[in-house]
């Protein structure tokens, strides 16, 4: 998969004594979908996908391409029939075997910890487990692309939600996998792990002018991630672990639901996850008056402002047959990041697909154009109407959104959504539940500093809609509730970690390789889960 040494990550690390430690740390925000990657002297991180893929031939399913990193997708002629493999494996049972990088430090003290002395073991339906072998290959690929050698850098990672909501054997297992990956396989000289929610607050404080936030360091972080959405209260620099709420609504779930919705109404999208993900990011938005817009979508004369036409790329065969001499036909469907996924056009530009014309390679005079060479090529298109608001509405009214189009069958996770908590209710639970023991003053500070971060929180009007729901919706938390949004929701946590390093506040949290070799992964667990951050 385009990595000369993918079978042996960081082959130069065995000569770590020959490297001088760089004064700037390497900061990695290892998200489920995307890695934010950069050194401490950079202003912004670089983004790398945290998954690999292979492609099947639609005509011959047994013909499978070699596994490649996701950065190769824009070079593909067609993005159909892609199968993805994520390093953060979702909804998998805890593996019984240890990682391939065996550790020699499983002493008696760690065995006692593994029995659950640090709290109950959580087995919620949307916890992640780490595929350490795949993660090692992806990190190795990214390090080679960035021309960096691991032993030259002290490492800072952002703690995933697993460390916030899970304890006992599951969290121990994750910390052990990470420590083996970092110290034994890549041989980083030191490692510091801080909460991504806390880093997000620091990043927002750096670029905002909120006096209450700067003075009290109290905020409620709403992290809309790829695998799930987390609500994390922070009071005076302390992450309130017992008040963390997690919802089974993330970017992956929303893309899967959009995929099913488009298949029911338009073309067969069962093998078009990548295109559905692109439509989700480019065409969907949060409605400020959901009931009215949903009603208008049923009336042709009132839905003009809602309609957006998405033109899918021709099938691979059509592109081969209709490509001009300069090979330029595919450029109109090409996105620099996503590849040949299609194009967005405002308004309705012809007839949309009907249930009888479900395949992308179907021909119709309404859905075909001619290029400059006079060759007709197929241009399947769909007119998006209420699909644009139905999917984001799962954050606010999951049951009503699904009832509009689904029969509740055949979709993993869909039936559980009928009784799931909506995002405003999760915020209310985290801040105002008396069992958490927050004072009225702290509750007011949390309500005034609700910060939305994460790639899945970038829907247009997301911040304003959430603010309206909290102030005027059925929960009516407080007339003083204020929802904020940083300029770049994806990288704000990385920026906060970089600022944390510049303040020189990492010494108490840093684990050196010598400490790990002496004390084993137990020191990793105590530093990662027992410290204030």
Short mmCIF file of C-alpha atoms in Angstrom, two decimals:
data_model
loop_
_atom_site.label_atom_id
_atom_site.label_comp_id
_atom_site.label_asym_id
_atom_site.label_seq_id
_atom_site.Cartn_x
_atom_site.Cartn_y
_atom_site.Cartn_z
CA UNK A 1 0.00 0.00 0.00
CA UNK A 2 2.59 2.44 -1.29
CA UNK A 3 4.85 2.11 1.76
CA UNK A 4 8.25 0.57 1.15
CA UNK A 5 8.58 -0.55 4.77
CA UNK A 6 4.94 -1.15 5.71
CA UNK A 7 5.82 -4.62 6.93
CA UNK A 8 8.35 -3.18 9.38
CA UNK A 9 7.24 0.18 10.83
CA UNK A 10 9.97 2.78 11.22
CA UNK A 11 12.91 0.60 10.24
CA UNK A 12 15.38 3.30 11.30
CA UNK A 13 14.12 3.31 14.89
CA UNK A 14 16.56 0.57 15.89
CA UNK A 15 19.30 3.19 15.62
CA UNK A 16 17.57 5.64 17.93
CA UNK A 17 20.79 6.52 19.71
CA UNK A 18 21.98 8.21 16.51
CA UNK A 19 19.14 10.73 16.60
CA UNK A 20 19.04 13.95 18.55
CA UNK A 21 15.71 14.77 20.15
CA UNK A 22 13.92 17.60 18.34
CA UNK A 23 13.05 20.58 20.60
CA UNK A 24 9.49 20.53 19.24
CA UNK A 25 7.18 17.60 20.05
CA UNK A 26 5.22 15.59 17.53
CA UNK A 27 1.50 16.15 18.22
CA UNK A 28 -1.02 13.55 16.98
CA UNK A 29 -4.78 13.86 17.32
CA UNK A 30 -5.60 10.29 16.36
CA UNK A 31 -9.26 10.54 15.36
CA UNK A 32 -11.34 7.60 14.19
CA UNK A 33 -11.65 9.08 10.70
CA UNK A 34 -8.80 11.54 10.39
CA UNK A 35 -5.38 12.04 11.98
CA UNK A 36 -4.35 15.60 12.75
CA UNK A 37 -0.57 15.41 12.54
CA UNK A 38 2.15 18.02 13.03
CA UNK A 39 5.07 19.29 15.08
CA UNK A 40 4.83 21.90 17.83
CA UNK A 41 6.38 24.67 15.73
CA UNK A 42 3.66 24.49 13.05
CA UNK A 43 0.65 26.78 12.99
CA UNK A 44 -1.76 24.12 11.68
CA UNK A 45 -1.58 20.32 11.43
CA UNK A 46 -1.75 18.25 8.29
CA UNK A 47 -4.74 15.96 7.88
CA UNK A 48 -4.34 12.27 7.04
CA UNK A 49 -7.09 9.66 6.82
CA UNK A 50 -6.93 7.00 9.56
CA UNK A 51 -8.06 4.05 7.44
CA UNK A 52 -7.13 1.92 4.46
CA UNK A 53 -9.27 0.47 1.67
CA UNK A 54 -9.49 -2.09 -1.09
CA UNK A 55 -11.71 -2.07 -4.17
CA UNK A 56 -13.80 -4.86 -5.65
CA UNK A 57 -14.64 -5.29 -9.31
CA UNK A 58 -18.43 -4.95 -9.69
CA UNK A 59 -18.48 -7.47 -12.58
CA UNK A 60 -16.13 -9.91 -10.87
CA UNK A 61 -16.37 -9.68 -7.04
CA UNK A 62 -13.50 -12.13 -6.62
CA UNK A 63 -11.19 -9.60 -8.29
CA UNK A 64 -10.01 -7.49 -5.33
CA UNK A 65 -7.43 -4.73 -5.55
CA UNK A 66 -4.47 -4.49 -3.22
CA UNK A 67 -4.91 -2.66 0.09
CA UNK A 68 -4.00 1.03 -0.11
CA UNK A 69 -3.98 4.03 2.20
CA UNK A 70 -6.98 6.37 1.84
CA UNK A 71 -4.75 9.12 0.41
CA UNK A 72 -4.75 7.11 -2.86
CA UNK A 73 -8.53 7.45 -3.39
CA UNK A 74 -8.27 10.68 -5.47
CA UNK A 75 -6.12 8.77 -7.99
CA UNK A 76 -8.81 6.15 -8.67
CA UNK A 77 -10.82 6.24 -11.87
CA UNK A 78 -13.94 5.14 -9.99
CA UNK A 79 -14.78 5.32 -6.26
CA UNK A 80 -17.47 2.63 -6.37
CA UNK A 81 -17.21 -0.67 -4.45
CA UNK A 82 -14.67 0.61 -1.93
CA UNK A 83 -14.33 -1.35 1.32
CA UNK A 84 -12.79 0.48 4.26
CA UNK A 85 -10.79 -0.77 7.23
CA UNK A 86 -10.55 1.66 10.16
CA UNK A 87 -7.80 1.53 12.78
CA UNK A 88 -10.38 2.45 15.43
CA UNK A 89 -12.54 -0.65 14.95
CA UNK A 90 -16.12 0.05 15.99
CA UNK A 91 -18.49 -2.36 17.75
CA UNK A 92 -15.98 -5.17 18.07
CA UNK A 93 -15.45 -7.48 21.00
CA UNK A 94 -12.31 -7.02 23.03
CA UNK A 95 -9.57 -9.20 21.51
CA UNK A 96 -8.34 -11.99 23.74
CA UNK A 97 -4.81 -12.12 22.34
CA UNK A 98 -2.24 -9.49 23.10
CA UNK A 99 -0.77 -7.21 20.45
CA UNK A 100 1.93 -8.60 18.21
CA UNK A 101 4.42 -6.27 19.87
CA UNK A 102 4.74 -8.32 23.07
CA UNK A 103 5.54 -6.53 26.29
CA UNK A 104 7.71 -8.07 28.99
CA UNK A 105 6.26 -5.94 31.76
CA UNK A 106 3.04 -7.67 32.82
CA UNK A 107 3.85 -7.84 36.51
CA UNK A 108 1.62 -8.78 39.44
CA UNK A 109 0.57 -5.20 40.05
CA UNK A 110 -0.88 -4.89 36.56
CA UNK A 111 -2.75 -8.16 36.92
CA UNK A 112 -4.48 -6.78 40.01
CA UNK A 113 -5.41 -3.63 38.13
CA UNK A 114 -6.86 -5.66 35.31
CA UNK A 115 -9.34 -7.29 37.66
CA UNK A 116 -11.14 -3.99 37.97
CA UNK A 117 -9.77 -2.18 41.00
CA UNK A 118 -10.02 1.14 39.16
CA UNK A 119 -13.78 1.04 38.66
CA UNK A 120 -16.50 -0.82 36.78
CA UNK A 121 -16.01 -2.21 33.29
CA UNK A 122 -18.18 -0.51 30.67
CA UNK A 123 -19.34 -2.50 27.66
CA UNK A 124 -21.44 0.09 25.86
CA UNK A 125 -22.57 -0.51 22.29
CA UNK A 126 -20.45 2.19 20.72
CA UNK A 127 -17.05 1.80 22.33
CA UNK A 128 -14.01 1.54 20.10
CA UNK A 129 -11.16 -0.93 20.15
CA UNK A 130 -7.80 -0.28 18.56
CA UNK A 131 -6.45 -2.42 15.74
CA UNK A 132 -2.82 -1.96 16.77
CA UNK A 133 -1.29 -3.62 13.71
CA UNK A 134 -3.30 -1.48 11.30
CA UNK A 135 -2.64 1.67 13.36
CA UNK A 136 1.10 0.94 13.25
CA UNK A 137 1.02 0.69 9.44
CA UNK A 138 -0.93 3.94 9.09
CA UNK A 139 1.40 5.84 11.45
CA UNK A 140 4.39 4.41 9.59
CA UNK A 141 2.91 5.55 6.26
CA UNK A 142 2.20 9.07 7.61
CA UNK A 143 5.69 9.40 9.13
CA UNK A 144 7.23 8.46 5.80
CA UNK A 145 5.04 10.93 3.94
CA UNK A 146 6.10 13.67 6.38
CA UNK A 147 9.78 12.55 6.25
CA UNK A 148 9.96 12.23 10.04
CA UNK A 149 11.78 9.72 12.25
CA UNK A 150 9.92 8.74 15.42
CA UNK A 151 12.93 8.49 17.79
CA UNK A 152 13.73 12.18 17.13
CA UNK A 153 10.49 13.47 18.65
CA UNK A 154 8.81 13.55 22.01
CA UNK A 155 5.20 12.52 21.40
CA UNK A 156 1.95 14.20 22.48
CA UNK A 157 -1.32 12.40 21.76
CA UNK A 158 -4.87 13.49 22.51
CA UNK A 159 -6.75 11.09 24.74
CA UNK A 160 -9.74 9.54 23.01
CA UNK A 161 -13.19 9.24 24.57
CA UNK A 162 -12.35 5.68 25.63
CA UNK A 163 -10.25 7.03 28.49
CA UNK A 164 -13.08 9.33 29.53
CA UNK A 165 -15.93 6.84 29.76
CA UNK A 166 -14.22 3.48 30.18
CA UNK A 167 -12.25 2.08 33.10
CA UNK A 168 -11.10 -1.32 34.24
CA UNK A 169 -9.87 -3.96 31.81
CA UNK A 170 -11.06 -2.22 28.62
CA UNK A 171 -9.17 1.01 29.28
CA UNK A 172 -6.15 -0.97 30.52
CA UNK A 173 -6.11 -2.92 27.28
CA UNK A 174 -6.23 0.23 25.15
CA UNK A 175 -3.47 1.91 27.17
CA UNK A 176 -1.33 -1.22 26.90
CA UNK A 177 -1.74 -1.36 23.12
CA UNK A 178 -0.80 2.31 22.81
CA UNK A 179 2.23 2.00 25.07
CA UNK A 180 3.54 -0.99 23.09
CA UNK A 181 2.97 0.89 19.84
CA UNK A 182 4.67 4.07 21.03
CA UNK A 183 7.61 2.81 23.10
CA UNK A 184 8.38 -0.64 21.69
CA UNK A 185 7.50 -0.42 18.02
CA UNK A 186 8.26 3.23 17.17
CA UNK A 187 10.62 3.91 20.10
CA UNK A 188 9.48 7.44 20.89
CA UNK A 189 11.68 8.76 23.75
CA UNK A 190 8.70 10.16 25.72
CA UNK A 191 4.93 10.34 25.55
CA UNK A 192 2.29 12.66 26.99
CA UNK A 193 -1.45 12.05 26.64
CA UNK A 194 -4.03 14.73 27.44
CA UNK A 195 -7.80 14.83 27.05
CA UNK A 196 -8.95 15.92 23.60
CA UNK A 197 -11.86 17.78 25.23
CA UNK A 198 -9.49 19.72 27.50
CA UNK A 199 -7.23 20.50 24.53
CA UNK A 200 -10.30 21.73 22.59
CA UNK A 201 -11.11 24.16 25.41
CA UNK A 202 -7.54 25.47 25.40
CA UNK A 203 -7.59 25.87 21.63
CA UNK A 204 -10.84 27.81 21.75
CA UNK A 205 -9.59 30.01 24.61
CA UNK A 206 -6.57 30.94 22.49
CA UNK A 207 -8.65 32.44 19.70
CA UNK A 208 -11.75 33.70 21.52
CA UNK A 209 -12.50 36.72 23.63
CA UNK A 210 -14.78 35.14 26.20
CA UNK A 211 -13.81 36.62 29.58
CA UNK A 212 -15.85 34.11 31.57
CA UNK A 213 -14.09 31.20 29.88
CA UNK A 214 -10.58 32.64 30.27
CA UNK A 215 -11.19 33.46 33.93
CA UNK A 216 -12.82 30.22 35.09
CA UNK A 217 -11.56 27.59 32.58
CA UNK A 218 -15.05 26.05 32.80
CA UNK A 219 -16.77 24.80 29.65
CA UNK A 220 -18.95 22.03 28.25
CA UNK A 221 -17.32 20.47 25.18
CA UNK A 222 -19.64 18.89 22.60
CA UNK A 223 -17.35 16.74 20.44
CA UNK A 224 -19.21 15.60 17.29
CA UNK A 225 -16.86 12.85 16.13
CA UNK A 226 -16.89 10.16 13.47
CA UNK A 227 -17.76 7.25 15.77
CA UNK A 228 -19.99 9.03 18.31
CA UNK A 229 -20.80 12.36 19.95
CA UNK A 230 -19.48 13.16 23.44
CA UNK A 231 -20.57 15.80 25.92
CA UNK A 232 -17.69 16.53 28.33
CA UNK A 233 -18.03 19.07 31.17
CA UNK A 234 -14.81 20.71 32.40
CA UNK A 235 -14.81 22.74 35.64
CA UNK A 236 -11.73 24.79 36.58
CA UNK A 237 -9.40 22.67 34.41
CA UNK A 238 -10.85 19.42 35.79
CA UNK A 239 -12.51 17.01 33.36
CA UNK A 240 -15.67 15.71 35.06
CA UNK A 241 -15.44 12.06 34.04
CA UNK A 242 -18.60 10.97 35.87
CA UNK A 243 -20.71 13.49 33.88
CA UNK A 244 -19.51 12.51 30.40
CA UNK A 245 -22.37 11.57 28.06
CA UNK A 246 -21.95 9.71 24.79
CA UNK A 247 -24.47 9.43 21.95
CA UNK A 248 -24.49 6.83 19.22
CA UNK A 249 -24.71 9.51 16.54
CA UNK A 250 -21.49 10.24 14.69
CA UNK A 251 -20.29 10.90 11.18
CA UNK A 252 -20.17 7.20 10.32
CA UNK A 253 -23.75 6.58 11.48
CA UNK A 254 -25.06 9.64 9.60
CA UNK A 255 -23.35 8.56 6.37
CA UNK A 256 -24.81 5.06 6.68
CA UNK A 257 -28.31 6.46 7.19
CA UNK A 258 -27.93 8.80 4.21
CA UNK A 259 -26.75 5.84 2.15
CA UNK A 260 -29.94 3.92 3.01
CA UNK A 261 -32.17 6.95 2.41
CA UNK A 262 -30.69 7.63 -1.05
CA UNK A 263 -31.02 3.94 -1.97
CA UNK A 264 -34.72 3.93 -1.04
CA UNK A 265 -35.48 7.10 -2.98
CA UNK A 266 -33.01 7.33 -5.86
CA UNK A 267 -30.15 5.14 -7.08
CA UNK A 268 -28.63 2.07 -5.52
CA UNK A 269 -26.05 3.52 -3.10
CA UNK A 270 -25.25 0.25 -1.35
CA UNK A 271 -21.71 0.32 -2.79
CA UNK A 272 -21.30 4.12 -2.79
CA UNK A 273 -20.35 4.92 0.83
CA UNK A 274 -17.63 7.32 -0.28
CA UNK A 275 -19.99 9.32 -2.51
CA UNK A 276 -22.67 9.36 0.22
CA UNK A 277 -20.08 10.71 2.66
CA UNK A 278 -19.21 13.47 0.17
CA UNK A 279 -22.89 14.39 -0.26
CA UNK A 280 -23.26 14.52 3.52
CA UNK A 281 -20.39 16.99 3.87
CA UNK A 282 -21.26 19.21 0.90
CA UNK A 283 -25.07 19.29 0.70
CA UNK A 284 -26.59 18.72 4.16
CA UNK A 285 -27.41 21.37 6.76
CA UNK A 286 -29.31 21.86 10.02
CA UNK A 287 -32.72 23.41 9.60
CA UNK A 288 -33.72 26.28 11.91
CA UNK A 289 -37.42 25.44 11.39
CA UNK A 290 -37.48 21.72 10.73
CA UNK A 291 -41.27 21.22 10.76
CA UNK A 292 -41.92 24.07 8.32
CA UNK A 293 -39.17 23.07 5.89
CA UNK A 294 -40.26 19.43 5.96
CA UNK A 295 -43.81 20.53 5.12
CA UNK A 296 -42.58 22.82 2.32
CA UNK A 297 -40.53 19.99 0.83
CA UNK A 298 -43.78 18.19 -0.05
CA UNK A 299 -45.06 21.15 -2.11
CA UNK A 300 -43.30 21.66 -5.44
CA UNK A 301 -43.81 25.42 -5.53
CA UNK A 302 -42.39 25.92 -2.02
CA UNK A 303 -39.33 23.70 -2.10
CA UNK A 304 -37.22 25.57 -4.66
CA UNK A 305 -34.87 26.99 -2.04
CA UNK A 306 -34.38 23.48 -0.62
CA UNK A 307 -33.60 21.64 -3.87
CA UNK A 308 -29.99 20.91 -4.74
CA UNK A 309 -29.02 18.65 -7.63
CA UNK A 310 -26.15 16.22 -7.25
CA UNK A 311 -24.70 14.80 -10.47
CA UNK A 312 -22.97 11.48 -10.01
CA UNK A 313 -19.96 10.58 -12.14
CA UNK A 314 -20.52 8.15 -15.01
CA UNK A 315 -19.69 4.53 -14.41
CA UNK A 316 -16.13 3.43 -15.11
CA UNK A 317 -17.10 1.93 -18.47
CA UNK A 318 -18.92 5.09 -19.56
CA UNK A 319 -15.90 7.21 -18.69
CA UNK A 320 -13.63 4.91 -20.70
CA UNK A 321 -15.92 5.05 -23.76
CA UNK A 322 -16.62 8.80 -23.70
CA UNK A 323 -13.31 10.28 -22.60
CA UNK A 324 -11.97 12.89 -25.04
CA UNK A 325 -8.47 12.78 -26.46
CA UNK A 326 -7.09 14.97 -23.68
CA UNK A 327 -8.77 12.80 -21.03
CA UNK A 328 -10.62 15.78 -19.57
CA UNK A 329 -14.13 14.39 -19.11
CA UNK A 330 -13.56 13.18 -15.56
CA UNK A 331 -12.31 16.55 -14.30
CA UNK A 332 -15.83 17.96 -13.97
CA UNK A 333 -16.59 15.25 -11.39
CA UNK A 334 -13.24 15.35 -9.58
CA UNK A 335 -12.63 16.67 -6.07
CA UNK A 336 -9.02 17.06 -4.95
CA UNK A 337 -9.67 15.23 -1.66
CA UNK A 338 -12.43 12.77 -2.59
CA UNK A 339 -11.61 11.91 -6.21
CA UNK A 340 -14.27 11.27 -8.87
CA UNK A 341 -17.34 11.60 -6.65
CA UNK A 342 -19.60 13.89 -8.67
CA UNK A 343 -20.59 17.56 -8.62
CA UNK A 344 -23.13 19.76 -6.84
CA UNK A 345 -25.45 22.11 -8.70
CA UNK A 346 -27.86 24.56 -7.12
CA UNK A 347 -31.55 24.08 -7.86
CA UNK A 348 -33.25 21.46 -10.00
CA UNK A 349 -31.64 20.80 -13.41
CA UNK A 350 -33.91 18.15 -14.88
CA UNK A 351 -35.79 15.09 -13.81
CA UNK A 352 -34.53 13.17 -10.80
CA UNK A 353 -34.22 9.42 -10.78
CA UNK A 354 -37.29 7.24 -10.22
CA UNK A 355 -37.49 3.98 -8.26
CA UNK A 356 -37.63 2.09 -11.57
CA UNK A 357 -34.32 3.60 -12.69
CA UNK A 358 -32.12 2.73 -9.73
CA UNK A 359 -28.79 1.75 -11.25
CA UNK A 360 -26.15 4.36 -12.01
CA UNK A 361 -25.38 2.90 -15.43
CA UNK A 362 -28.99 3.24 -16.65
CA UNK A 363 -29.51 5.37 -19.75
CA UNK A 364 -32.08 8.06 -20.28
CA UNK A 365 -32.30 11.06 -22.58
CA UNK A 366 -33.06 13.23 -19.55
CA UNK A 367 -29.84 12.24 -17.81
CA UNK A 368 -27.31 12.33 -20.63
CA UNK A 369 -25.08 14.98 -22.16
CA UNK A 370 -22.65 15.19 -25.04
CA UNK A 371 -19.02 16.18 -24.74
CA UNK A 372 -17.18 18.28 -27.34
CA UNK A 373 -16.41 15.17 -29.37
CA UNK A 374 -20.09 14.43 -29.92
CA UNK A 375 -20.05 11.28 -27.78
CA UNK A 376 -23.02 10.83 -25.47
CA UNK A 377 -22.24 9.89 -21.89
CA UNK A 378 -24.55 9.06 -19.02
CA UNK A 379 -25.04 11.72 -16.34
CA UNK A 380 -27.22 10.26 -13.57
CA UNK A 381 -28.45 12.92 -11.17
CA UNK A 382 -30.57 13.16 -8.06
CA UNK A 383 -32.58 16.10 -6.77
CA UNK A 384 -31.95 16.40 -3.04
CA UNK A 385 -34.83 17.95 -1.10
CA UNK A 386 -35.72 17.00 2.48
CA UNK A 387 -32.76 14.56 2.53
CA UNK A 388 -30.65 17.64 3.21
CA UNK A 389 -32.28 18.21 6.60
CA UNK A 390 -33.47 14.72 7.63
CA UNK A 391 -30.01 13.34 8.40
CA UNK A 392 -28.63 16.23 10.56
CA UNK A 393 -31.96 16.25 12.42
CA UNK A 394 -30.89 13.00 14.11
CA UNK A 395 -28.89 15.15 16.51
CA UNK A 396 -32.07 16.89 17.69
CA UNK A 397 -35.08 14.65 16.94
CA UNK A 398 -33.76 11.17 16.14
CA UNK A 399 -37.11 9.40 16.35
CA UNK A 400 -39.03 11.89 14.19
CA UNK A 401 -36.25 11.98 11.61
CA UNK A 402 -36.13 8.21 11.15
CA UNK A 403 -39.95 7.88 11.12
CA UNK A 404 -40.09 10.16 8.07
CA UNK A 405 -38.55 7.55 5.79
CA UNK A 406 -37.50 4.34 7.55
CA UNK A 407 -39.34 1.12 8.32
CA UNK A 408 -36.88 0.55 11.23
CA UNK A 409 -35.62 -2.72 9.79
CA UNK A 410 -32.36 -3.88 8.32
CA UNK A 411 -30.11 -1.08 9.59
CA UNK A 412 -27.69 -1.72 12.45
CA UNK A 413 -28.32 0.77 15.21
CA UNK A 414 -31.51 2.25 13.74
CA UNK A 415 -34.04 0.64 16.15
CA UNK A 416 -31.96 1.78 19.14
CA UNK A 417 -32.17 5.36 17.84
CA UNK A 418 -35.93 5.41 18.45
CA UNK A 419 -35.38 5.64 22.20
CA UNK A 420 -31.99 7.34 22.19
CA UNK A 421 -31.26 10.66 23.84
CA UNK A 422 -31.04 13.73 21.63
CA UNK A 423 -28.08 16.10 21.86
CA UNK A 424 -29.83 18.89 23.86
CA UNK A 425 -31.06 16.30 26.37
CA UNK A 426 -27.53 14.89 26.70
CA UNK A 427 -26.20 18.37 27.48
CA UNK A 428 -28.95 18.85 30.05
CA UNK A 429 -28.08 15.48 31.63
CA UNK A 430 -24.36 16.28 31.83
CA UNK A 431 -24.77 19.78 33.30
CA UNK A 432 -27.95 19.81 35.38
CA UNK A 433 -28.29 16.30 36.76
CA UNK A 434 -28.18 16.62 40.56
CA UNK A 435 -26.26 13.37 40.99
CA UNK A 436 -23.16 15.07 39.55
CA UNK A 437 -23.20 17.60 42.40
CA UNK A 438 -22.40 20.70 40.34
CA UNK A 439 -23.15 23.98 42.10
CA UNK A 440 -25.56 26.46 40.53
CA UNK A 441 -22.64 28.76 39.77
CA UNK A 442 -20.77 25.98 37.93
CA UNK A 443 -23.92 25.02 36.02
CA UNK A 444 -24.33 28.61 34.86
CA UNK A 445 -20.70 28.78 33.74
CA UNK A 446 -21.07 25.51 31.83
CA UNK A 447 -24.25 26.74 30.13
CA UNK A 448 -22.56 29.96 29.05
CA UNK A 449 -19.58 28.14 27.56
CA UNK A 450 -20.92 25.26 25.42
CA UNK A 451 -18.34 24.65 22.66
CA UNK A 452 -19.11 22.52 19.59
CA UNK A 453 -16.06 20.85 18.01
CA UNK A 454 -15.39 17.87 15.74
CA UNK A 455 -15.69 17.23 12.02
CA UNK A 456 -19.32 16.06 12.21
CA UNK A 457 -20.31 19.35 13.86
CA UNK A 458 -19.59 21.35 10.71
CA UNK A 459 -23.12 21.26 9.33
CA UNK A 460 -24.30 24.73 8.36
CA UNK A 461 -26.46 26.27 11.17
CA UNK A 462 -25.42 23.54 13.64
CA UNK A 463 -24.34 26.01 16.34
CA UNK A 464 -27.37 28.30 15.98
CA UNK A 465 -29.83 25.40 15.92
CA UNK A 466 -28.34 23.88 19.09
CA UNK A 467 -28.46 27.26 20.82
CA UNK A 468 -32.13 27.69 19.85
CA UNK A 469 -32.98 24.20 21.14
CA UNK A 470 -31.31 24.88 24.49
CA UNK A 471 -32.94 28.29 24.99
CA UNK A 472 -36.36 27.90 23.35
CA UNK A 473 -36.74 24.16 22.78
CA UNK A 474 -38.56 21.64 24.99
CA UNK A 475 -35.66 21.40 27.47
CA UNK A 476 -35.25 25.20 27.94
CA UNK A 477 -32.07 24.84 29.96
CA UNK A 478 -31.57 28.53 30.53
CA UNK A 479 -32.08 31.84 28.75
CA UNK A 480 -28.36 32.38 29.35
CA UNK A 481 -27.21 29.28 27.45
CA UNK A 482 -24.68 30.17 24.78
CA UNK A 483 -23.23 27.82 22.19
CA UNK A 484 -19.87 28.72 20.68
CA UNK A 485 -18.06 27.36 17.67
CA UNK A 486 -14.34 27.70 16.85
CA UNK A 487 -13.30 28.71 13.35
CA UNK A 488 -11.91 25.25 12.62
CA UNK A 489 -13.75 22.56 14.53
CA UNK A 490 -11.53 19.78 13.17
CA UNK A 491 -8.15 21.06 14.36
CA UNK A 492 -8.99 23.09 17.49
CA UNK A 493 -7.93 20.23 19.79
CA UNK A 494 -4.57 19.93 18.05
CA UNK A 495 -4.04 23.70 18.38
CA UNK A 496 -4.87 23.50 22.09
CA UNK A 497 -2.31 20.73 22.62
CA UNK A 498 0.35 22.80 20.84
CA UNK A 499 -0.44 25.76 23.09
CA UNK A 500 -0.31 23.50 26.15
CA UNK A 501 3.22 22.52 25.17
CA UNK A 502 4.30 26.15 24.75
CA UNK A 503 3.11 26.88 28.30
CA UNK A 504 5.49 24.22 29.62
CA UNK A 505 2.72 22.39 31.50
CA UNK A 506 3.44 18.86 30.33
CA UNK A 507 6.22 17.69 32.68
CA UNK A 508 3.85 16.18 35.25
CA UNK A 509 2.06 14.19 32.55
CA UNK A 510 5.02 13.00 30.50
CA UNK A 511 6.08 9.35 30.51
CA UNK A 512 9.64 8.66 29.40
CA UNK A 513 10.73 5.44 27.79
CA UNK A 514 12.92 4.72 30.82
CA UNK A 515 9.88 5.01 33.13
CA UNK A 516 7.95 2.62 30.89
CA UNK A 517 10.76 0.06 30.80
CA UNK A 518 11.03 0.19 34.58
CA UNK A 519 7.36 0.22 35.58
CA UNK A 520 5.52 -1.22 32.57
CA UNK A 521 2.15 -0.13 31.22
CA UNK A 522 0.79 0.46 34.75
CA UNK A 523 2.48 3.88 34.75
CA UNK A 524 0.69 4.63 31.48
CA UNK A 525 -2.69 3.87 33.04
CA UNK A 526 -2.03 5.97 36.15
CA UNK A 527 -0.80 8.97 34.17
CA UNK A 528 -3.50 8.74 31.52
CA UNK A 529 -6.53 8.16 33.77
CA UNK A 530 -5.45 9.43 37.16
CA UNK A 531 -4.16 12.91 36.41
CA UNK A 532 -6.23 16.09 36.27
CA UNK A 533 -6.22 16.32 32.46
#
